[in-house]
XYZ file of C-alpha atoms in Angstrom:
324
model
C 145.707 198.790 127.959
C 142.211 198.284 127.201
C 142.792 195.855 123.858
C 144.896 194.267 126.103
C 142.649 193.518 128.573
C 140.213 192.726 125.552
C 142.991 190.044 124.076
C 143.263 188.467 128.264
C 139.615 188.414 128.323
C 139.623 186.287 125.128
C 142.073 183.978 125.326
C 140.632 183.029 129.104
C 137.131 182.837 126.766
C 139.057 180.312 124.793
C 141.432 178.330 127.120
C 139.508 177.866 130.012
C 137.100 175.902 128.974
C 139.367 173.553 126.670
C 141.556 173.357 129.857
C 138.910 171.561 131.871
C 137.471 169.737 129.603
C 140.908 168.068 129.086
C 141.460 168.192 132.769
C 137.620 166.390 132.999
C 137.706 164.118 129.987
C 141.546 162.335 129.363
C 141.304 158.985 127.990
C 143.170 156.922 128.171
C 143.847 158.710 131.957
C 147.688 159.666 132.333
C 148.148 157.990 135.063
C 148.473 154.006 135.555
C 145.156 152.491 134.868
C 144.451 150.051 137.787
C 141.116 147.297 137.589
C 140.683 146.258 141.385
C 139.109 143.263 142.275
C 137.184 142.145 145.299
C 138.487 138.331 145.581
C 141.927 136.483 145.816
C 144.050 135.106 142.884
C 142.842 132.361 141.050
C 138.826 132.644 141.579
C 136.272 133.597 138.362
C 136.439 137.318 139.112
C 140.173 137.507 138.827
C 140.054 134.833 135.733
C 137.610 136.936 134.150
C 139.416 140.914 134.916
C 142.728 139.561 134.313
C 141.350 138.139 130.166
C 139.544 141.939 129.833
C 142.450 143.812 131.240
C 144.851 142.335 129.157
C 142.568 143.047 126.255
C 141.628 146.152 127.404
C 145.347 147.363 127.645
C 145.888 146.607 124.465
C 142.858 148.590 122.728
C 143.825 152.096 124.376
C 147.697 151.518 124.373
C 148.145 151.664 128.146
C 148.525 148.345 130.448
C 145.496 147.632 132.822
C 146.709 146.671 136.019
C 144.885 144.523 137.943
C 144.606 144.993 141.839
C 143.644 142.265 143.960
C 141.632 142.906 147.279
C 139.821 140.549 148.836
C 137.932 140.247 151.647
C 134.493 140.776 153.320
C 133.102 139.450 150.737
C 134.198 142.237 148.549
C 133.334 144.917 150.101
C 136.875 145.829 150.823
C 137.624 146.839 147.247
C 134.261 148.398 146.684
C 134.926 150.493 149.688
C 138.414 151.251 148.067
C 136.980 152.570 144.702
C 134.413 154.297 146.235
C 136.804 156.568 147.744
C 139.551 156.567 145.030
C 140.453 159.268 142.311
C 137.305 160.185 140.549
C 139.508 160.700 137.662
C 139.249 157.558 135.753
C 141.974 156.079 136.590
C 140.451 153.543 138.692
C 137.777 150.245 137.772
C 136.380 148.119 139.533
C 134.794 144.613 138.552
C 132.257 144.945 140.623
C 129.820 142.007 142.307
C 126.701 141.118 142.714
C 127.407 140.593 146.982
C 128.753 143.940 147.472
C 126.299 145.944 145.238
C 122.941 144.204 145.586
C 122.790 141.954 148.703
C 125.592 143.586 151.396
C 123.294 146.715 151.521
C 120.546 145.027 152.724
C 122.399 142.974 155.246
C 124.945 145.307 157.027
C 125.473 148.833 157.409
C 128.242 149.846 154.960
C 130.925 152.503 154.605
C 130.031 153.424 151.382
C 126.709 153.741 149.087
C 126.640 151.095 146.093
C 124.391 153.631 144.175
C 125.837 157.034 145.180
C 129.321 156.386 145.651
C 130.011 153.767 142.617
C 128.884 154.711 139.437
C 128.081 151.937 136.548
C 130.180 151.905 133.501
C 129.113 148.367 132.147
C 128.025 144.686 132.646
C 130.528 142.106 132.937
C 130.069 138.358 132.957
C 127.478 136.267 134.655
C 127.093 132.570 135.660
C 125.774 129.775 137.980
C 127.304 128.601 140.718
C 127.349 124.996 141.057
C 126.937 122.994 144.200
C 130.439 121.123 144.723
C 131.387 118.636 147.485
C 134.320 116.300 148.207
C 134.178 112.937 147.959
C 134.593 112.008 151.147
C 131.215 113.760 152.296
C 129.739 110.139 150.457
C 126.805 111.547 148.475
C 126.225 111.720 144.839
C 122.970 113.768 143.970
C 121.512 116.879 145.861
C 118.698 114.610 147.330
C 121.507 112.869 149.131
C 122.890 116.102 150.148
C 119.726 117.248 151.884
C 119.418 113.458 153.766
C 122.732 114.374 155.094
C 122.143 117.344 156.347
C 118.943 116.681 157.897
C 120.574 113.653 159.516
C 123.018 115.508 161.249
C 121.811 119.075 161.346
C 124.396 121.627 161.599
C 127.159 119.313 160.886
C 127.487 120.011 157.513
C 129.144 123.488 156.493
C 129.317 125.814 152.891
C 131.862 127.574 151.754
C 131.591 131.383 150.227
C 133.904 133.339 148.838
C 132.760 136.016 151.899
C 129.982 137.140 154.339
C 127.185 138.854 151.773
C 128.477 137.357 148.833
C 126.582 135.437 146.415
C 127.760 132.130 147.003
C 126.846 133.023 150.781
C 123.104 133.934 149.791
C 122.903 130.840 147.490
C 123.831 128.774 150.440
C 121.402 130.165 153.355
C 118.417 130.574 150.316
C 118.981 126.698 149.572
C 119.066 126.392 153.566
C 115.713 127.570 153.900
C 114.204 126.273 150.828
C 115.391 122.870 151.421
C 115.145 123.200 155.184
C 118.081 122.359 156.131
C 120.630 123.767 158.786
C 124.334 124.316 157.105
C 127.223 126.219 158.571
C 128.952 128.982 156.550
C 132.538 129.036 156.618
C 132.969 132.806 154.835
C 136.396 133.306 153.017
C 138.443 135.878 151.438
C 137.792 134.574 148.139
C 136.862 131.486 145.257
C 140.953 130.394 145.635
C 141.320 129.628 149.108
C 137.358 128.283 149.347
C 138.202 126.083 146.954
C 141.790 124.667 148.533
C 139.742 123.858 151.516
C 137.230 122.003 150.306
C 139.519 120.271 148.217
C 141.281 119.434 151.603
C 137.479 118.221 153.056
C 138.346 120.934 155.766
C 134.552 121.715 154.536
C 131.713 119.819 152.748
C 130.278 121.912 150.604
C 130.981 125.378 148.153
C 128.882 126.667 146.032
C 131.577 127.114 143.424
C 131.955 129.694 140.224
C 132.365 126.718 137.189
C 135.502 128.249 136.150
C 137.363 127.431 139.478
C 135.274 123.956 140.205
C 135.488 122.486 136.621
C 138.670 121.865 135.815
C 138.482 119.357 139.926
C 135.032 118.082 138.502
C 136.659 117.049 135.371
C 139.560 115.151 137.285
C 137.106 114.234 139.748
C 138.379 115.488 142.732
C 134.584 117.180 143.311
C 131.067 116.007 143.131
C 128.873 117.999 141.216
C 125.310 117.724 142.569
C 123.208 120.762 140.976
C 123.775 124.388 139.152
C 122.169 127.641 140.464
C 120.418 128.582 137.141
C 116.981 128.169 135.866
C 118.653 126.061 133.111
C 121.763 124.021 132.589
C 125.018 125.827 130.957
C 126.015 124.633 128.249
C 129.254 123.537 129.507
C 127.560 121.337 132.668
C 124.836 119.608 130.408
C 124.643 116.242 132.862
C 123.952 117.794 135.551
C 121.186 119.491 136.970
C 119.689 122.651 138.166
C 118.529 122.954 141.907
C 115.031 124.069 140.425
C 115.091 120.564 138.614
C 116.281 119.079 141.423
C 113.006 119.603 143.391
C 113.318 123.285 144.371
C 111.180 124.957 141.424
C 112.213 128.655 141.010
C 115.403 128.666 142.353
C 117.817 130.573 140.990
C 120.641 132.148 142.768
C 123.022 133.892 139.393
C 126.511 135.170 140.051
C 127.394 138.469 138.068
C 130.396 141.064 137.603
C 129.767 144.575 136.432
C 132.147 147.654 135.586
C 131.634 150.309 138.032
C 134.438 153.406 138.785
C 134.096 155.963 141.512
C 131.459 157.984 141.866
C 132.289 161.444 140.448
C 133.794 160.168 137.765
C 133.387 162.490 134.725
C 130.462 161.035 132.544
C 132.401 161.789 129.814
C 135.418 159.246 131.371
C 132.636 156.947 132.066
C 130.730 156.711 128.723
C 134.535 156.686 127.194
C 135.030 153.141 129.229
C 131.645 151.424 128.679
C 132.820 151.700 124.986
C 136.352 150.297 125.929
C 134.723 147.462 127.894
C 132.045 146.749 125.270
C 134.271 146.380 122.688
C 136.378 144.134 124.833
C 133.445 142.233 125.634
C 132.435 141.893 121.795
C 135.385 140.694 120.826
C 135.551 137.182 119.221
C 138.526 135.866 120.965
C 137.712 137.550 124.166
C 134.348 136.026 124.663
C 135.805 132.435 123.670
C 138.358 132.653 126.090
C 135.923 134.239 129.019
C 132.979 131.116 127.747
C 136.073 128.331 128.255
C 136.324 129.113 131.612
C 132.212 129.171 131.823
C 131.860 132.814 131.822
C 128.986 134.551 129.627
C 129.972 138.277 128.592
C 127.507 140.582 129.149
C 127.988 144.180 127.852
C 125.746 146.373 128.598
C 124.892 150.732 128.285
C 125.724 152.314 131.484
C 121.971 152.864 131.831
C 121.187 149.285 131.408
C 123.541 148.320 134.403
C 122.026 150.968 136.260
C 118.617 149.463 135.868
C 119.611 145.678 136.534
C 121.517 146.683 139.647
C 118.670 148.435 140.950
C 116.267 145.423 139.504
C 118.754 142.989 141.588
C 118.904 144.954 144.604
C 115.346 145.124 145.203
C 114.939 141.339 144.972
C 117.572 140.677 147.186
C 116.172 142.615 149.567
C 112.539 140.622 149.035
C 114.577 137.665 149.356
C 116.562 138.380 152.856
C 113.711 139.742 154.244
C 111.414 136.821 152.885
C 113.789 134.037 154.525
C 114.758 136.116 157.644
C 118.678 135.809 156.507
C 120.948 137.874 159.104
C 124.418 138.055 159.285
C 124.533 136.161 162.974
């Protein structure tokens, strides 16, 4: 009786821990692996997930799903992972709206920093100021005129209320001193459609979605949101060059899962994601459709995140932006 006990005593010694730490740390998870995104079909965030999943899928043996959610300017999927399966299961390519400016805007359901926890950058860009041709101006200074003409007739697209392409358009508002409308959407896709449709004036646009219309030209291009030119939009130029010195107004996408999310699972993905984000082809296909890779260590996107967030917050409260 009493070796037995002994020989129960040891083997729980032995399994239990093995047991959780299987339970804690499975990679690739068991279950379907799903990579939410904030934004509708067709916009950079989906361009840019749907290239890493695929990739992604194929490194651990396991497809990547990709889940679209738009809305509220992203916050809808953000509020999804924050409450999903801390089990690893579940990504999210998260944005710079949503986990650096929202917060400081609106009161939210869920805590970027607490409830979302960073696995690894993503891909960053400008946005570039598009309009249609029928608004009748060529360069930004021509822009401005127009809107100064006829304050508050001329609108902006976003891809959602708190988004970045909303807090590039009410910064340039204020720095410009100007009065444009924002017309929020549910993401880059249906933005886009509209101002191709001159149902509004203005977007500023992620360069994969606006190129390829620049290129036919179906859009003007009048200035990017960077402190210099991409690469890929060498003719035209920035808003800082444009006669707004030290504007900059950068889109980015970063890896985040839920937030008790084994660190073991975590770690386990930023090395997934990096490697994705390393590779040759990869980061050809993601700079063809003007996206710059942008791996990072988990606590390097912890840092930047908290680095953004606290100049957004300078920012809004600088310019007195509100969500009225």
């Amino acid at each position: 009786m009493k070796k037995r006990t002994l020989l129960h005593c040891a083997l729980a010694l032995v399994t239990a821990p093995w047991a959780f730490g299987a339970a804690a740390q499975d990679f690739p998870p068991k279950k379907p692996v799903t990579l939410v995104v904030g934004f509708a079909a067709g916009g950079a965030a989906d361009a840019a997930a749907r290239l890493i999943a695929k990739k992604l899928g194929e490194n651990i043996g396991q497809s990547v799903v990709v889940d679209n959610k738009g809305g509220a300017g992203g916050n809808i999927a953000h509020q999804f992972v924050a409450g999903a399966a801390p089990d690893g299961s579940v990504l999210l390519l998260g944005s710079v709206g949503p986990l650096t400016i929202a917060p400081h805007l609106m009161k939210l359901p869920y805590d970027p920093f607490k409830d979302l926890a960073p696995v690894s950058g993503g891909v960053n860009f400008p946005n570039v100021l598009v309009v249609h041709k029928g608004a009748g101006v060529k360069t930004l200074a021509e822009f401005v005129q127009l809107s100064k003409k006829k304050p508050g007739s001329v609108d902006f697209a976003s891809t959602g209320a708190g988004s970045a392409s909303h807090l590039a358009g009410e910064l340039f508002n204020q720095r410009a001193g100007i009065d444009m409308t924002h017309v929020p959407y549910k993401g880059g896709a249906p933005a886009l459609q509209d101002l191709l449709g001159e149902r509004v004036t203005s977007y500023f646009a992620a360069p994969p979605t606006a190129l390829p219309h620049i290129e036919a030209g179906k859009l003007i291009p009048l200035a990017t949101t960077g402190l210099t030119r991409p690469s890929y939009m060498p003719n035209i130029p920035t808003v800082a060059e444009a006669g707004y010195p030290g504007f900059e107004a950068l889109n980015w996408y970063a890896f985040v899962a839920p937030g008790k999310t084994p660190p073991a699972v975590l770690e386990r993905w930023n090395q997934e994601i990096v490697k994705v984000l390393n590779d040759a082809g990869v980061k050809e296909a993601l700079n063809k459709h003007g996206l710059t890779p942008q791996p990072t260590t988990r606590a390097e996107l912890a840092a930047f995140m908290k680095k953004e967030s606290a100049q957004w917050a300078a920012t809004i409260k600088e310019r007195k932006i509100s969500m009225d």
